[in-house]
PDB file of C-alpha atoms in Angstrom:
ATOM      1  CA  MET J  27      14.748 -24.284 -25.789  1.00  0.00           C
ATOM      2  CA  THR J  28      11.634 -24.480 -27.919  1.00  0.00           C
ATOM      3  CA  GLY J  29       8.447 -23.376 -26.200  1.00  0.00           C
ATOM      4  CA  VAL J  30      10.238 -21.874 -23.183  1.00  0.00           C
ATOM      5  CA  GLN J  31      10.241 -18.118 -22.604  1.00  0.00           C
ATOM      6  CA  THR J  32      13.234 -16.024 -21.509  1.00  0.00           C
ATOM      7  CA  CYS J  33      11.592 -15.294 -18.146  1.00  0.00           C
ATOM      8  CA  ALA J  34      11.587 -19.007 -17.373  1.00  0.00           C
ATOM      9  CA  LEU J  35      14.196 -18.930 -14.578  1.00  0.00           C
ATOM     10  CA  PRO J  36      11.708 -18.296 -11.755  1.00  0.00           C
ATOM     11  CA  ILE J  37       9.475 -21.046 -13.143  1.00  0.00           C
ATOM     12  CA  PHE J  38      12.443 -23.413 -13.305  1.00  0.00           C
ATOM     13  CA  ALA J  39      13.094 -22.649  -9.634  1.00  0.00           C
ATOM     14  CA  PHE J  40       9.451 -23.365  -8.673  1.00  0.00           C
ATOM     15  CA  ILE J  41       9.508 -26.671 -10.549  1.00  0.00           C
ATOM     16  CA  LEU J  42      12.877 -27.726  -9.128  1.00  0.00           C
ATOM     17  CA  LYS J  43      11.753 -26.896  -5.586  1.00  0.00           C
ATOM     18  CA  SER J  44       8.533 -28.832  -5.999  1.00  0.00           C
ATOM     19  CA  THR J  45      10.396 -31.900  -7.296  1.00  0.00           C
ATOM     20  CA  SER J  46      13.131 -31.925  -4.647  1.00  0.00           C
ATOM     21  CA  ASP J  47      11.420 -34.771  -2.739  1.00  0.00           C
ATOM     22  CA  GLY J  48       9.706 -36.233  -5.775  1.00  0.00           C
ATOM     23  CA  ALA J  49       6.496 -35.014  -7.347  1.00  0.00           C
ATOM     24  CA  LYS J  50       3.835 -36.084  -9.795  1.00  0.00           C
ATOM     25  CA  LYS J  51       2.836 -33.816 -12.653  1.00  0.00           C
ATOM     26  CA  THR J  52      -0.253 -32.628 -10.761  1.00  0.00           C
ATOM     27  CA  LYS J  53       1.805 -31.282  -7.864  1.00  0.00           C
ATOM     28  CA  ILE J  54       4.180 -29.508 -10.233  1.00  0.00           C
ATOM     29  CA  LEU J  55       1.266 -28.077 -12.200  1.00  0.00           C
ATOM     30  CA  TYR J  56      -0.359 -26.524  -9.130  1.00  0.00           C
ATOM     31  CA  GLU J  57       2.773 -25.394  -7.287  1.00  0.00           C
ATOM     32  CA  ALA J  58       4.245 -23.662 -10.352  1.00  0.00           C
ATOM     33  CA  ASN J  59       0.810 -22.383 -11.449  1.00  0.00           C
ATOM     34  CA  LEU J  60       1.204 -23.659 -15.012  1.00  0.00           C
ATOM     35  CA  SER J  61      -1.075 -24.973 -17.711  1.00  0.00           C
ATOM     36  CA  GLY J  62      -0.586 -28.554 -18.849  1.00  0.00           C
ATOM     37  CA  ARG J  63       1.072 -27.416 -22.065  1.00  0.00           C
ATOM     38  CA  GLN J  64       3.470 -25.083 -20.259  1.00  0.00           C
ATOM     39  CA  MET J  65       4.384 -27.744 -17.735  1.00  0.00           C
ATOM     40  CA  LYS J  66       5.088 -30.240 -20.510  1.00  0.00           C
ATOM     41  CA  ASN J  67       7.482 -27.776 -22.193  1.00  0.00           C
ATOM     42  CA  TYR J  68       9.285 -26.829 -18.975  1.00  0.00           C
ATOM     43  CA  LEU J  69       9.564 -30.434 -17.768  1.00  0.00           C
ATOM     44  CA  SER J  70      10.870 -31.542 -21.138  1.00  0.00           C
ATOM     45  CA  PHE J  71      13.542 -28.838 -21.069  1.00  0.00           C
ATOM     46  CA  LEU J  72      14.564 -29.539 -17.457  1.00  0.00           C
ATOM     47  CA  ILE J  73      14.776 -33.284 -18.122  1.00  0.00           C
ATOM     48  CA  SER J  74      16.830 -32.811 -21.298  1.00  0.00           C
ATOM     49  CA  SER J  75      19.187 -30.434 -19.468  1.00  0.00           C
ATOM     50  CA  GLY J  76      19.718 -32.946 -16.663  1.00  0.00           C
ATOM     51  CA  CYS J  77      18.061 -30.916 -13.896  1.00  0.00           C
ATOM     52  CA  ILE J  78      15.152 -33.317 -13.354  1.00  0.00           C
ATOM     53  CA  GLU J  79      14.879 -37.069 -13.725  1.00  0.00           C
ATOM     54  CA  GLU J  80      11.883 -39.362 -14.081  1.00  0.00           C
ATOM     55  CA  ARG J  81      11.493 -42.402 -11.832  1.00  0.00           C
ATOM     56  CA  ALA J  82       8.743 -44.972 -11.534  1.00  0.00           C
ATOM     57  CA  GLY J  83       6.702 -44.372  -8.392  1.00  0.00           C
ATOM     58  CA  LYS J  84       5.763 -47.063  -5.852  1.00  0.00           C
ATOM     59  CA  LYS J  85       2.179 -46.719  -7.016  1.00  0.00           C
ATOM     60  CA  LYS J  86       1.126 -46.101 -10.591  1.00  0.00           C
ATOM     61  CA  GLY J  87       2.659 -43.131 -12.299  1.00  0.00           C
ATOM     62  CA  ILE J  88       5.951 -41.375 -12.757  1.00  0.00           C
ATOM     63  CA  LEU J  89       7.615 -39.192 -10.162  1.00  0.00           C
ATOM     64  CA  TYR J  90       9.961 -36.355 -11.041  1.00  0.00           C
ATOM     65  CA  TYR J  91      13.027 -35.623  -8.915  1.00  0.00           C
ATOM     66  CA  THR J  92      15.503 -32.753  -8.850  1.00  0.00           C
ATOM     67  CA  THR J  93      18.984 -33.983  -9.752  1.00  0.00           C
ATOM     68  CA  ALA J  94      22.310 -32.750  -8.372  1.00  0.00           C
ATOM     69  CA  ARG J  95      22.534 -30.408 -11.354  1.00  0.00           C
ATOM     70  CA  GLY J  96      19.077 -29.024 -10.548  1.00  0.00           C
ATOM     71  CA  LYS J  97      20.143 -28.463  -6.933  1.00  0.00           C
ATOM     72  CA  VAL J  98      23.145 -26.479  -8.177  1.00  0.00           C
ATOM     73  CA  PHE J  99      20.740 -24.296 -10.161  1.00  0.00           C
ATOM     74  CA  LEU J 100      18.643 -23.715  -7.028  1.00  0.00           C
ATOM     75  CA  THR J 101      21.755 -22.777  -5.047  1.00  0.00           C
ATOM     76  CA  TYR J 102      22.747 -20.161  -7.632  1.00  0.00           C
ATOM     77  CA  TRP J 103      19.148 -18.957  -7.950  1.00  0.00           C
ATOM     78  CA  THR J 104      19.020 -18.363  -4.188  1.00  0.00           C
ATOM     79  CA  LYS J 105      22.295 -16.428  -4.362  1.00  0.00           C
ATOM     80  CA  ILE J 106      20.978 -14.273  -7.203  1.00  0.00           C
ATOM     81  CA  LEU J 107      17.814 -13.473  -5.256  1.00  0.00           C
ATOM     82  CA  SER J 108      19.877 -12.585  -2.185  1.00  0.00           C
ATOM     83  CA  LEU J 109      21.641  -9.873  -4.210  1.00  0.00           C
ATOM     84  CA  PHE J 110      18.364  -7.980  -4.224  1.00  0.00           C
ATOM     85  CA  ASP J 111      17.917  -8.272  -0.461  1.00  0.00           C
ATOM     86  CA  SER J 112      19.734  -5.574   1.443  1.00  0.00           C
ATOM     87  CA  PRO J 113      20.254  -5.243   5.157  1.00  0.00           C
ATOM     88  CA  GLN J 114      17.837  -2.903   6.933  1.00  0.00           C
ATOM     89  CA  GLU J 115      20.599  -0.311   7.510  1.00  0.00           C
ATOM     90  CA  GLU J 116      21.175  -0.031   3.770  1.00  0.00           C
ATOM     91  CA  LYS J 117      17.456   0.503   3.166  1.00  0.00           C
ATOM     92  CA  ASP J 118      17.344   3.350   5.698  1.00  0.00           C
ATOM     93  CA  LYS J 119      20.252   5.313   4.190  1.00  0.00           C
ATOM     94  CA  PRO J 120      19.328   8.224   1.940  1.00  0.00           C
ATOM     95  CA  VAL J 121      20.340   7.888  -1.691  1.00  0.00           C
TER      96      VAL J 121
END
């Protein structure tokens, strides 16, 4: 995982969400708020891990799509985030 930091999971989620319906690099860059170098590293890792695939677009350029494996990641990521959401009653109880 060269060039990818340990706090990359939220960034992976942003990229995978932005590529769920297909996206060019520009869209990914802006939606994940990354530099070109960072995006290249993250995309490379996600492609090599089978979470994103490249496809030729109808017009010029390459589109990136979230794979089934990437969708599994997003499902687990959503579950992890939900662990930190508590019902309102729990928030109102004294500790």
